[in-house]
XYZ file of C-alpha atoms in Angstrom:
684
model
C 11.925 93.977 -63.067
C 14.848 94.540 -60.116
C 17.553 95.650 -61.682
C 20.132 93.221 -61.861
C 24.239 94.371 -59.798
C 27.414 95.774 -61.085
C 30.216 93.884 -59.816
C 33.242 95.433 -59.796
C 36.138 93.193 -59.114
C 39.643 95.053 -57.284
C 42.332 94.096 -55.749
C 45.595 94.132 -55.665
C 48.388 92.373 -57.857
C 48.610 88.673 -57.107
C 45.337 88.226 -55.492
C 44.214 86.351 -59.077
C 41.245 88.525 -59.782
C 41.017 86.591 -62.583
C 41.830 83.302 -61.798
C 38.346 83.879 -59.570
C 36.372 85.435 -62.198
C 37.386 82.680 -64.742
C 36.375 79.822 -62.027
C 33.227 81.796 -61.934
C 32.287 82.309 -65.602
C 32.588 78.315 -65.577
C 30.757 77.956 -62.795
C 27.413 80.245 -63.653
C 28.061 80.028 -67.331
C 23.821 77.925 -67.749
C 22.742 80.231 -64.770
C 21.911 82.670 -67.915
C 21.278 85.469 -64.775
C 25.311 86.069 -64.980
C 27.012 88.057 -68.118
C 31.520 88.592 -67.432
C 32.220 91.642 -69.143
C 34.435 92.369 -71.511
C 37.106 95.030 -70.806
C 37.997 97.327 -73.457
C 41.549 97.414 -74.370
C 43.785 99.407 -76.339
C 45.792 96.556 -76.988
C 46.072 93.798 -79.811
C 44.225 91.338 -79.008
C 46.684 88.617 -79.319
C 48.306 90.502 -76.690
C 48.068 87.530 -74.137
C 46.429 88.490 -70.359
C 43.235 88.814 -70.534
C 40.318 87.837 -72.709
C 39.321 91.726 -73.815
C 37.659 93.223 -76.835
C 40.999 95.477 -78.615
C 40.206 98.473 -79.891
C 42.332 101.577 -81.124
C 43.109 104.109 -79.912
C 40.867 106.680 -81.622
C 38.252 104.473 -82.065
C 38.031 104.420 -78.028
C 38.546 108.125 -77.719
C 35.510 109.124 -80.438
C 33.197 105.992 -78.482
C 34.234 107.650 -74.990
C 33.152 110.825 -76.516
C 29.894 109.330 -78.063
C 29.184 107.822 -74.525
C 29.341 104.894 -74.997
C 31.139 104.039 -72.270
C 30.142 103.099 -68.808
C 33.353 104.078 -67.726
C 37.335 104.605 -68.895
C 40.426 104.977 -67.055
C 44.478 104.662 -67.509
C 46.534 102.110 -66.652
C 50.174 101.009 -67.984
C 49.914 103.319 -70.791
C 46.134 101.790 -71.733
C 43.190 102.437 -72.154
C 40.829 100.234 -70.080
C 36.628 101.091 -70.730
C 33.495 99.298 -69.901
C 30.514 99.595 -72.385
C 27.371 101.592 -71.613
C 25.051 98.303 -73.344
C 26.376 97.490 -69.746
C 23.384 99.669 -68.143
C 20.334 97.753 -70.454
C 21.442 94.166 -69.023
C 21.657 95.586 -66.124
C 17.908 97.433 -66.095
C 17.346 93.831 -67.722
C 17.807 91.651 -64.765
C 21.055 90.743 -65.886
C 23.997 90.588 -62.766
C 26.937 92.048 -64.573
C 30.782 90.543 -63.175
C 33.671 93.219 -64.003
C 36.730 93.839 -63.538
C 37.924 97.633 -62.774
C 40.132 100.483 -61.114
C 39.819 102.093 -57.392
C 39.464 105.499 -59.452
C 35.818 105.324 -61.806
C 34.205 103.242 -58.722
C 32.385 107.021 -58.007
C 31.312 107.392 -61.289
C 29.664 103.888 -61.805
C 28.095 104.443 -58.189
C 26.016 107.022 -59.853
C 25.561 105.744 -63.328
C 23.676 102.045 -62.383
C 21.097 101.173 -59.874
C 23.582 99.414 -58.082
C 26.928 98.764 -57.638
C 29.382 96.068 -55.690
C 32.460 96.144 -54.753
C 34.497 93.111 -54.838
C 37.492 93.319 -53.439
C 40.459 90.195 -53.512
C 42.691 90.329 -50.849
C 45.190 87.858 -50.160
C 47.672 88.016 -47.699
C 51.623 89.827 -48.575
C 52.952 86.189 -48.004
C 50.724 84.406 -50.941
C 50.669 87.869 -52.832
C 54.323 87.885 -53.164
C 54.936 84.061 -53.776
C 52.452 84.595 -56.625
C 54.140 88.206 -58.051
C 58.060 85.929 -57.923
C 56.202 82.519 -59.872
C 55.780 85.459 -62.728
C 59.032 86.342 -62.961
C 57.979 89.400 -64.313
C 59.624 90.832 -60.627
C 62.883 91.069 -59.180
C 62.613 90.528 -55.303
C 63.415 94.175 -54.717
C 60.463 94.742 -57.022
C 58.285 92.979 -55.204
C 58.799 94.167 -51.650
C 58.520 97.991 -52.998
C 54.973 96.480 -54.413
C 53.717 95.438 -51.371
C 54.879 98.090 -49.334
C 52.714 100.515 -51.286
C 49.944 101.945 -49.814
C 46.372 100.313 -51.087
C 44.003 103.177 -51.945
C 41.347 103.509 -49.613
C 37.973 102.009 -51.000
C 35.023 104.876 -51.047
C 32.569 105.149 -48.190
C 28.612 104.504 -48.982
C 29.630 101.643 -51.477
C 28.548 97.851 -50.278
C 32.069 96.086 -49.864
C 32.106 91.978 -49.918
C 35.579 91.013 -49.138
C 36.617 87.670 -50.572
C 40.336 85.766 -48.629
C 41.904 84.555 -51.978
C 45.038 82.790 -49.871
C 44.238 79.069 -50.488
C 43.547 76.357 -53.294
C 42.315 77.713 -56.712
C 38.983 76.032 -55.797
C 38.056 77.642 -52.870
C 38.545 80.844 -53.557
C 36.204 80.319 -56.979
C 33.814 79.210 -54.186
C 33.985 81.815 -51.720
C 33.341 84.050 -54.975
C 30.768 81.935 -56.424
C 29.269 82.758 -52.038
C 29.907 86.598 -52.453
C 28.451 86.625 -55.373
C 25.117 84.565 -54.393
C 24.405 86.013 -51.170
C 24.381 89.587 -53.051
C 21.998 88.643 -55.443
C 19.545 86.731 -52.851
C 18.518 89.342 -51.111
C 14.872 89.614 -50.563
C 12.423 91.683 -48.997
C 11.121 90.407 -45.897
C 6.822 89.621 -45.014
C 5.270 88.532 -42.061
C 2.473 85.612 -43.052
C 0.340 85.225 -40.336
C 0.423 80.944 -40.592
C 0.957 78.997 -37.770
C 3.038 76.386 -38.370
C 3.337 74.762 -34.654
C 7.300 74.369 -34.541
C 8.552 74.170 -37.875
C 9.741 77.573 -39.200
C 8.252 77.962 -43.265
C 9.526 80.295 -45.846
C 7.104 81.043 -48.132
C 8.470 82.292 -51.383
C 6.178 83.120 -54.634
C 6.036 81.235 -57.936
C 7.496 83.706 -59.713
C 10.592 84.842 -56.709
C 13.294 86.920 -58.576
C 15.492 83.632 -57.013
C 14.080 80.545 -59.163
C 12.576 78.534 -56.822
C 13.802 75.409 -58.275
C 16.918 76.222 -56.632
C 15.152 75.942 -52.862
C 12.408 73.247 -52.693
C 12.460 70.443 -51.451
C 12.824 68.212 -48.585
C 16.197 70.154 -47.477
C 16.491 73.649 -45.695
C 17.430 77.161 -46.280
C 19.425 80.108 -44.072
C 17.321 83.195 -43.702
C 19.933 85.707 -42.834
C 19.391 89.603 -42.170
C 20.770 92.901 -39.975
C 18.935 94.839 -37.718
C 20.319 98.358 -37.784
C 22.900 98.884 -36.054
C 24.179 95.138 -34.868
C 26.999 94.104 -36.927
C 26.577 90.086 -36.700
C 23.429 89.057 -38.942
C 20.286 87.254 -37.631
C 19.312 84.164 -39.142
C 16.791 80.830 -39.040
C 17.005 77.751 -40.911
C 13.081 77.059 -42.215
C 11.826 75.136 -44.958
C 10.643 76.197 -48.372
C 6.761 76.211 -49.029
C 5.926 77.375 -52.759
C 2.844 79.707 -53.155
C 1.306 80.903 -56.389
C 1.742 83.889 -58.037
C 0.648 87.320 -57.642
C -1.126 85.796 -54.981
C 0.028 85.931 -51.212
C 4.402 87.210 -52.116
C 5.908 89.594 -54.489
C 8.767 88.479 -57.069
C 11.066 90.102 -54.757
C 9.907 89.033 -51.429
C 9.635 86.243 -48.726
C 7.704 85.346 -46.356
C 7.778 83.962 -42.710
C 5.627 81.672 -40.702
C 4.419 83.501 -37.162
C 6.652 81.923 -35.252
C 10.072 81.891 -37.823
C 8.942 85.310 -38.219
C 9.412 86.080 -34.195
C 12.528 83.928 -34.568
C 14.356 86.425 -36.473
C 12.917 89.301 -34.484
C 13.625 91.125 -37.814
C 10.808 94.165 -38.718
C 8.483 93.513 -42.052
C 10.370 95.211 -44.878
C 14.371 93.919 -43.864
C 16.272 92.801 -46.723
C 17.402 88.813 -46.221
C 19.458 86.892 -47.985
C 18.309 82.858 -48.822
C 21.014 80.748 -49.101
C 20.226 77.575 -50.726
C 20.712 74.453 -48.385
C 22.949 72.479 -49.546
C 25.140 74.289 -51.601
C 26.499 73.363 -54.664
C 29.917 71.612 -53.787
C 28.182 70.014 -50.848
C 25.472 68.410 -53.042
C 28.507 67.335 -55.567
C 30.680 66.252 -52.777
C 26.992 63.818 -51.371
C 26.351 62.892 -54.654
C 29.898 61.319 -55.764
C 30.203 60.065 -52.184
C 26.796 57.513 -53.417
C 28.709 56.701 -56.330
C 31.705 54.639 -54.569
C 34.128 57.726 -55.501
C 36.808 58.871 -52.669
C 36.681 62.252 -51.245
C 38.870 65.015 -49.552
C 39.461 66.736 -46.981
C 38.075 70.459 -48.206
C 34.600 68.003 -49.515
C 34.439 65.836 -45.669
C 34.834 69.502 -43.732
C 31.614 70.893 -46.623
C 29.240 68.157 -46.182
C 29.459 67.356 -42.794
C 28.795 70.821 -41.843
C 25.375 70.704 -43.966
C 24.441 67.362 -42.213
C 25.055 68.909 -39.323
C 23.483 72.078 -39.680
C 20.356 70.306 -40.526
C 20.570 71.357 -44.766
C 20.537 67.504 -45.934
C 16.845 65.106 -45.348
C 17.314 61.782 -43.327
C 16.157 59.905 -46.488
C 19.479 61.410 -48.093
C 21.940 61.384 -45.368
C 21.127 58.114 -44.603
C 22.287 57.434 -48.193
C 25.101 58.752 -47.786
C 26.290 57.149 -44.768
C 25.291 53.411 -46.213
C 27.921 54.388 -49.116
C 30.337 55.328 -47.217
C 29.978 51.996 -44.463
C 31.329 50.018 -48.433
C 34.009 52.481 -49.778
C 36.113 54.743 -47.321
C 39.790 54.231 -48.408
C 42.884 54.487 -45.632
C 42.937 58.951 -46.110
C 39.309 59.178 -46.568
C 38.832 57.846 -42.754
C 42.093 60.093 -42.098
C 40.943 62.803 -43.199
C 37.139 62.330 -41.846
C 39.175 61.980 -38.333
C 40.480 65.944 -38.935
C 36.549 67.379 -40.299
C 35.039 65.595 -37.494
C 37.633 67.079 -34.331
C 36.817 70.436 -35.965
C 33.776 70.977 -35.463
C 34.954 71.013 -31.452
C 37.203 73.477 -29.735
C 41.011 71.090 -28.883
C 42.226 71.579 -25.728
C 46.042 72.019 -25.714
C 48.489 70.742 -23.835
C 52.490 72.051 -22.157
C 53.072 68.373 -22.037
C 55.067 67.082 -24.338
C 53.019 63.754 -23.797
C 49.647 63.121 -23.759
C 48.481 59.616 -23.204
C 44.803 57.669 -23.782
C 42.701 54.752 -24.055
C 40.075 53.946 -25.913
C 39.191 50.781 -26.299
C 35.520 49.499 -28.859
C 33.500 47.908 -26.218
C 30.973 45.378 -26.369
C 32.492 43.668 -23.571
C 30.808 43.820 -20.391
C 32.626 44.435 -16.868
C 35.831 45.720 -18.941
C 36.090 48.556 -17.259
C 40.026 49.077 -16.866
C 39.772 52.312 -17.476
C 39.490 53.244 -13.992
C 42.817 51.451 -12.737
C 44.794 52.150 -15.856
C 43.637 56.083 -15.252
C 45.207 56.043 -11.887
C 48.008 54.005 -12.411
C 49.017 56.796 -15.232
C 48.284 59.412 -12.608
C 50.851 57.613 -9.699
C 53.001 57.691 -12.193
C 53.152 61.258 -13.792
C 51.701 61.475 -17.725
C 48.847 63.291 -18.083
C 45.839 61.511 -18.992
C 42.627 64.151 -19.748
C 40.608 60.775 -20.414
C 36.839 61.482 -22.317
C 34.356 58.594 -22.406
C 31.361 58.078 -23.568
C 27.732 56.367 -22.052
C 26.286 53.788 -22.493
C 24.845 53.027 -25.643
C 23.792 50.034 -25.474
C 25.455 48.094 -22.802
C 24.608 48.350 -19.255
C 27.250 50.634 -18.843
C 29.539 53.630 -20.047
C 33.078 54.362 -18.656
C 31.333 57.896 -17.867
C 28.683 55.698 -15.933
C 31.207 53.330 -13.733
C 32.909 57.298 -13.447
C 29.951 58.922 -12.559
C 29.503 56.480 -9.536
C 33.076 58.277 -7.401
C 32.945 61.900 -8.658
C 31.522 64.778 -11.163
C 31.685 63.462 -15.264
C 29.738 66.623 -17.293
C 33.101 68.437 -16.518
C 34.167 71.442 -18.598
C 37.003 71.756 -20.639
C 38.409 74.333 -17.952
C 37.517 71.884 -15.436
C 39.224 68.967 -17.122
C 42.403 71.534 -17.600
C 41.846 71.844 -13.635
C 41.674 69.037 -13.155
C 44.699 67.085 -14.667
C 46.155 69.868 -13.513
C 45.554 68.580 -9.589
C 45.270 65.339 -9.740
C 47.512 64.782 -13.926
C 44.108 62.417 -15.137
C 40.832 62.823 -15.043
C 37.437 60.665 -16.862
C 35.175 62.742 -18.118
C 32.220 62.806 -19.996
C 32.643 63.570 -23.545
C 29.457 64.429 -24.386
C 30.752 68.298 -23.217
C 33.848 68.476 -24.122
C 34.198 66.671 -27.364
C 30.765 65.858 -29.024
C 29.805 67.407 -31.804
C 26.280 68.234 -33.482
C 27.928 65.773 -36.576
C 27.460 62.540 -33.942
C 23.669 63.947 -32.913
C 22.605 63.561 -36.866
C 24.997 60.474 -37.848
C 23.792 58.620 -34.305
C 19.692 59.692 -35.167
C 20.211 58.155 -39.084
C 22.615 54.704 -38.076
C 20.804 53.528 -34.662
C 17.620 52.728 -35.637
C 19.014 51.811 -39.245
C 21.846 49.612 -37.887
C 24.069 51.349 -39.708
C 27.583 50.268 -38.676
C 30.897 51.055 -39.611
C 34.345 50.548 -38.085
C 36.121 52.980 -40.545
C 33.671 55.132 -39.637
C 34.059 54.734 -36.077
C 37.981 54.873 -36.298
C 37.461 58.357 -37.710
C 35.133 59.631 -35.258
C 37.690 57.974 -31.942
C 40.416 59.468 -33.574
C 38.785 62.763 -33.727
C 37.657 62.877 -29.774
C 41.425 62.119 -29.233
C 42.948 64.932 -31.284
C 39.867 67.255 -29.842
C 40.841 66.088 -26.420
C 44.767 66.802 -26.848
C 46.551 63.536 -26.783
C 49.325 62.889 -28.487
C 49.780 58.628 -27.377
C 46.602 57.161 -27.545
C 46.307 52.983 -26.655
C 43.560 51.302 -28.283
C 41.385 47.996 -26.837
C 40.522 45.997 -30.052
C 38.606 42.907 -28.037
C 37.528 40.305 -30.066
C 35.256 36.988 -29.943
C 32.299 35.035 -31.356
C 29.948 37.801 -29.215
C 32.422 40.820 -29.185
C 31.937 43.435 -31.780
C 34.720 42.551 -33.717
C 34.340 38.552 -33.932
C 37.756 37.661 -34.778
C 41.612 38.129 -34.010
C 42.132 39.130 -38.314
C 39.807 41.132 -37.467
C 40.600 43.335 -34.955
C 44.369 43.169 -35.986
C 43.843 44.536 -39.083
C 40.813 46.945 -37.338
C 44.534 47.935 -36.005
C 46.044 48.867 -38.521
C 43.796 51.155 -40.040
C 43.795 53.446 -36.316
C 48.173 53.457 -36.513
C 47.888 53.919 -40.097
C 45.028 56.651 -40.061
C 47.092 57.983 -36.391
C 50.361 58.445 -38.128
C 48.246 60.858 -41.051
C 47.454 62.914 -38.230
C 49.976 63.171 -36.112
C 48.972 60.842 -33.243
C 51.120 57.754 -32.126
C 48.327 55.373 -31.863
C 49.196 51.864 -30.606
C 46.274 48.947 -31.129
C 45.822 46.007 -29.296
C 43.856 42.982 -29.749
C 42.444 41.534 -27.165
C 40.158 38.719 -25.901
C 36.096 39.705 -25.994
C 34.666 36.090 -25.169
C 33.216 36.567 -22.014
C 32.865 39.461 -19.202
C 35.873 40.980 -17.631
C 35.564 41.005 -14.346
C 32.462 40.735 -11.758
C 30.263 43.282 -11.873
C 27.799 44.076 -14.893
C 26.361 47.473 -14.190
C 27.529 51.105 -13.162
C 28.215 50.237 -8.886
C 29.258 46.245 -9.708
C 32.192 47.574 -11.608
C 33.207 50.121 -9.522
C 33.273 47.274 -6.250
C 35.546 45.307 -8.929
C 37.719 48.784 -10.168
C 37.760 49.481 -5.988
C 38.485 46.263 -4.996
C 41.380 45.710 -7.804
C 42.744 49.309 -6.928
C 43.123 48.703 -2.944
C 44.113 44.693 -3.752
C 41.088 42.990 -2.229
C 41.674 39.079 -2.250
C 38.180 39.307 -4.098
C 39.561 41.562 -6.947
C 38.858 39.559 -10.538
C 42.105 38.636 -11.775
C 41.141 39.302 -15.252
C 40.159 42.698 -15.071
C 43.735 43.375 -13.235
C 46.041 41.874 -15.273
C 44.311 43.558 -18.617
C 44.204 47.098 -16.608
C 48.059 46.297 -16.087
C 48.754 45.490 -19.543
C 47.578 48.717 -20.997
C 49.197 50.594 -17.741
C 52.392 48.893 -18.565
C 52.073 50.077 -22.487
C 50.941 53.773 -21.512
C 53.584 53.924 -19.373
C 56.437 52.732 -21.790
C 56.268 55.662 -23.936
C 57.769 57.540 -20.772
C 61.512 57.891 -22.173
C 62.203 57.204 -18.500
C 60.670 54.024 -18.635
C 61.919 51.948 -20.822
C 61.533 48.897 -22.392
C 57.549 47.132 -21.851
C 58.653 44.823 -18.871
C 60.065 47.262 -16.979
C 57.069 49.764 -17.317
C 54.531 46.232 -16.707
C 56.703 45.976 -13.845
C 56.416 49.893 -12.672
C 52.399 49.632 -13.453
C 52.269 46.780 -10.274
C 54.278 48.703 -8.119
C 52.321 51.451 -8.574
C 49.259 49.568 -8.072
C 50.752 47.136 -5.137
C 51.650 50.214 -2.771
C 48.161 52.016 -3.078
C 49.900 55.030 -5.370
C 47.320 54.019 -8.147
C 44.182 54.176 -4.845
C 45.394 57.766 -3.991
C 45.865 58.630 -7.430
C 41.888 58.251 -7.667
C 41.091 59.859 -4.298
C 42.447 62.879 -5.969
C 40.824 62.505 -9.072
C 37.540 61.734 -7.520
C 38.352 65.313 -4.991
C 39.068 67.367 -8.354
C 36.530 66.854 -9.872
C 34.022 67.110 -7.171
C 33.168 63.593 -4.740
C 29.100 62.386 -5.495
C 28.625 61.702 -1.854
C 27.086 59.398 -0.752
C 28.350 57.233 -3.408
C 25.994 54.131 -5.030
C 26.265 51.228 -4.068
C 24.691 47.753 -5.767
C 21.035 47.940 -5.343
C 19.745 46.054 -2.678
C 16.549 43.879 -4.498
C 18.284 40.486 -5.788
C 17.410 37.281 -7.324
C 19.733 34.410 -8.269
C 19.603 32.753 -11.576
C 20.669 28.863 -11.264
C 21.931 26.652 -13.537
C 19.105 24.352 -14.536
C 21.150 21.107 -14.599
C 24.178 20.414 -14.263
C 27.738 20.881 -16.460
C 30.926 23.167 -17.599
C 30.375 26.193 -18.318
C 31.313 26.751 -22.152
C 30.201 30.126 -23.107
C 28.466 33.218 -21.781
C 26.543 35.600 -23.988
C 27.744 39.212 -22.627
C 25.516 40.760 -24.902
C 22.764 38.456 -23.278
C 23.753 38.881 -19.366
C 24.362 43.166 -21.023
C 20.930 43.238 -22.040
C 19.274 41.906 -18.512
C 21.346 44.102 -16.957
C 20.134 46.974 -17.981
C 15.990 45.239 -18.390
C 16.781 45.811 -14.251
C 18.000 49.072 -14.532
C 21.309 49.674 -15.670
C 22.653 52.507 -16.367
C 20.579 54.734 -15.233
C 19.891 53.230 -12.186
C 23.130 52.838 -11.247
C 23.182 50.429 -8.818
C 20.960 48.532 -11.072
C 22.769 45.006 -12.789
C 24.335 41.362 -13.109
C 26.784 40.337 -9.981
C 28.469 37.073 -11.521
C 29.210 33.883 -9.522
C 30.622 31.542 -12.421
C 32.874 31.906 -14.752
C 33.977 30.290 -18.455
C 34.950 26.881 -17.471
C 34.151 26.775 -13.591
C 32.118 23.076 -13.377
C 28.543 23.415 -11.776
C 25.540 21.589 -10.324
C 21.953 21.943 -11.347
C 20.430 24.963 -9.090
C 23.688 26.352 -8.089
C 23.828 30.110 -9.206
C 25.344 32.064 -11.578
C 24.778 34.953 -11.385
C 22.939 37.519 -9.205
C 19.895 40.431 -10.441
C 20.583 43.536 -8.799
C 17.630 45.854 -8.517
C 16.306 48.938 -7.240
C 12.659 49.006 -8.480
C 10.522 45.391 -8.002
C 8.631 45.390 -12.172
C 12.559 46.549 -12.872
C 13.788 43.000 -10.723
C 10.770 41.024 -12.230
C 11.055 42.178 -15.901
C 15.014 41.782 -15.600
C 14.011 37.974 -13.702
C 11.746 37.254 -16.731
C 14.255 37.922 -19.181
C 16.403 36.091 -17.332
C 14.707 33.014 -17.948
C 13.882 32.981 -20.844
C 18.031 32.986 -21.870
C 20.274 33.074 -19.136
C 23.814 33.387 -21.962
C 24.867 31.104 -19.909
C 26.427 28.018 -22.035
C 26.500 24.141 -20.324
C 28.897 21.453 -21.887
């Protein structure tokens, strides 16, 4: 049997050693693998302080003389000691945690099979605050105490550092994690089994760890160090349990051929195995599934474990379903902050940094490519990060890619904004996190959708982009994501509330989304409309122009020098009509990297005609977008639909309603067949 470990806890007064040990004692009470030693102290049992074993000075001296103490020391006029019987418990495989003294560490190291020091630390500011709260010392005494040099810990003894600057729960979790890592060390053994692309770790049924903590569909972290390397090497693997006494000894862990090669450590290396997910994370997941409200720390732990593959898809799906049913405003704010923490934020030396977002779902509404140049021409900084299409015919990034590179690095975004005052970049390279990948992989196939979850994701991306002020477009309509004005306004209130909670100024606006905006649907066709607006072309779609001016005016109103919303809209219109916005777009495109040649609308075309005369009462944007995607958009930049008629127009039988553009004949034929089944136009 492998002996247990003696953990000796040291640290300065105020570091919180006793508090952390009390928390750990409660957490580990049912494990049976740990014991917390009661120190012998020559003071009465009812004298307060720690739970100790009271002993008289004569009895203490006699016990010490008889070899009944593992270690002893003096402090504050008292005698302290640890009973020698603790060694027997260690030899039986039990781990012991004890509050100790730096002066006896070397002696203890030679008296027990294995000693690990847990050095609990805290910043000077935290130590001073905690000492002052006790009311035992004057400020001068506390300052003198903190100024004393702490003796160095002895060399050659493994030491774990636990920082305890935050909440008690956080400190206890760090303390437990340190102990857990130390007690879960195994000897590495390669196993000649080909697991193909999956990393498999093998544990014997009688493993010293207890396989119940690791077996199941989740993964574990397998980590170890190569001699001379500072950072550990690690892989994530699934656990398979093998019969006891066959392949592996109780203190060994086996790795499949692929996993062993990927870890890159020699056989016999010391390996740490970390349960995935940790208990706090699993408790948080279960609490959310039960409908309870979680805090920021809960979400930070839980989302990190989800992103790192510590949960099977079934448990993630259960969590997401529960989250779509019950997310409080405070939880949305917590999620936004946590999601933002998974990406490196952009920092700007600007008093105002603006951004814009649309909930989408309205084909052709490509106003960002007009708003950003107007804002840049005015002089405000607008580092716009945008998404690609998921279910639509074009996202903002897809459309901008017709003109310029969008896969910018953070440094390229900074340079572009410095040179042109704005950028329109793809967010996948900037503020996309592993959380998005995992969540999208679960939510999309299952059709899980939550506006509240979306708000957290959107706000997190604005935080990562470094925005201070954000305008949010909330289109509503029978075919939009938001069905009614009431739903849009309610979501707008949530956006603004969460924005305030995380330090953003957010203005959310409910807009009519009853029909597509502009004429083009698909990247090149939408850019054609944008350029017509920026160049004052007579064929520019008026609805696209007016909506762009509305949002540009709202953003410019945040500039204290502009004044009212009416003045800011007039300023936006002037920048548009003067050509300043068009010139600003050129500067943005040049800074990002101009695309040459610029894709044009695809040459293969087919007009879709009205089957009978009538008045157009409705255009189903989702259907129109689906036809454009069938034609090849957004991957084929030139594919899409050119709308020729709008809601309210009177049409004759056989009159063209729209034209399908495609680059390949099979794509055109498929889109034509889809339009023949349902062209998305409702004639009254």
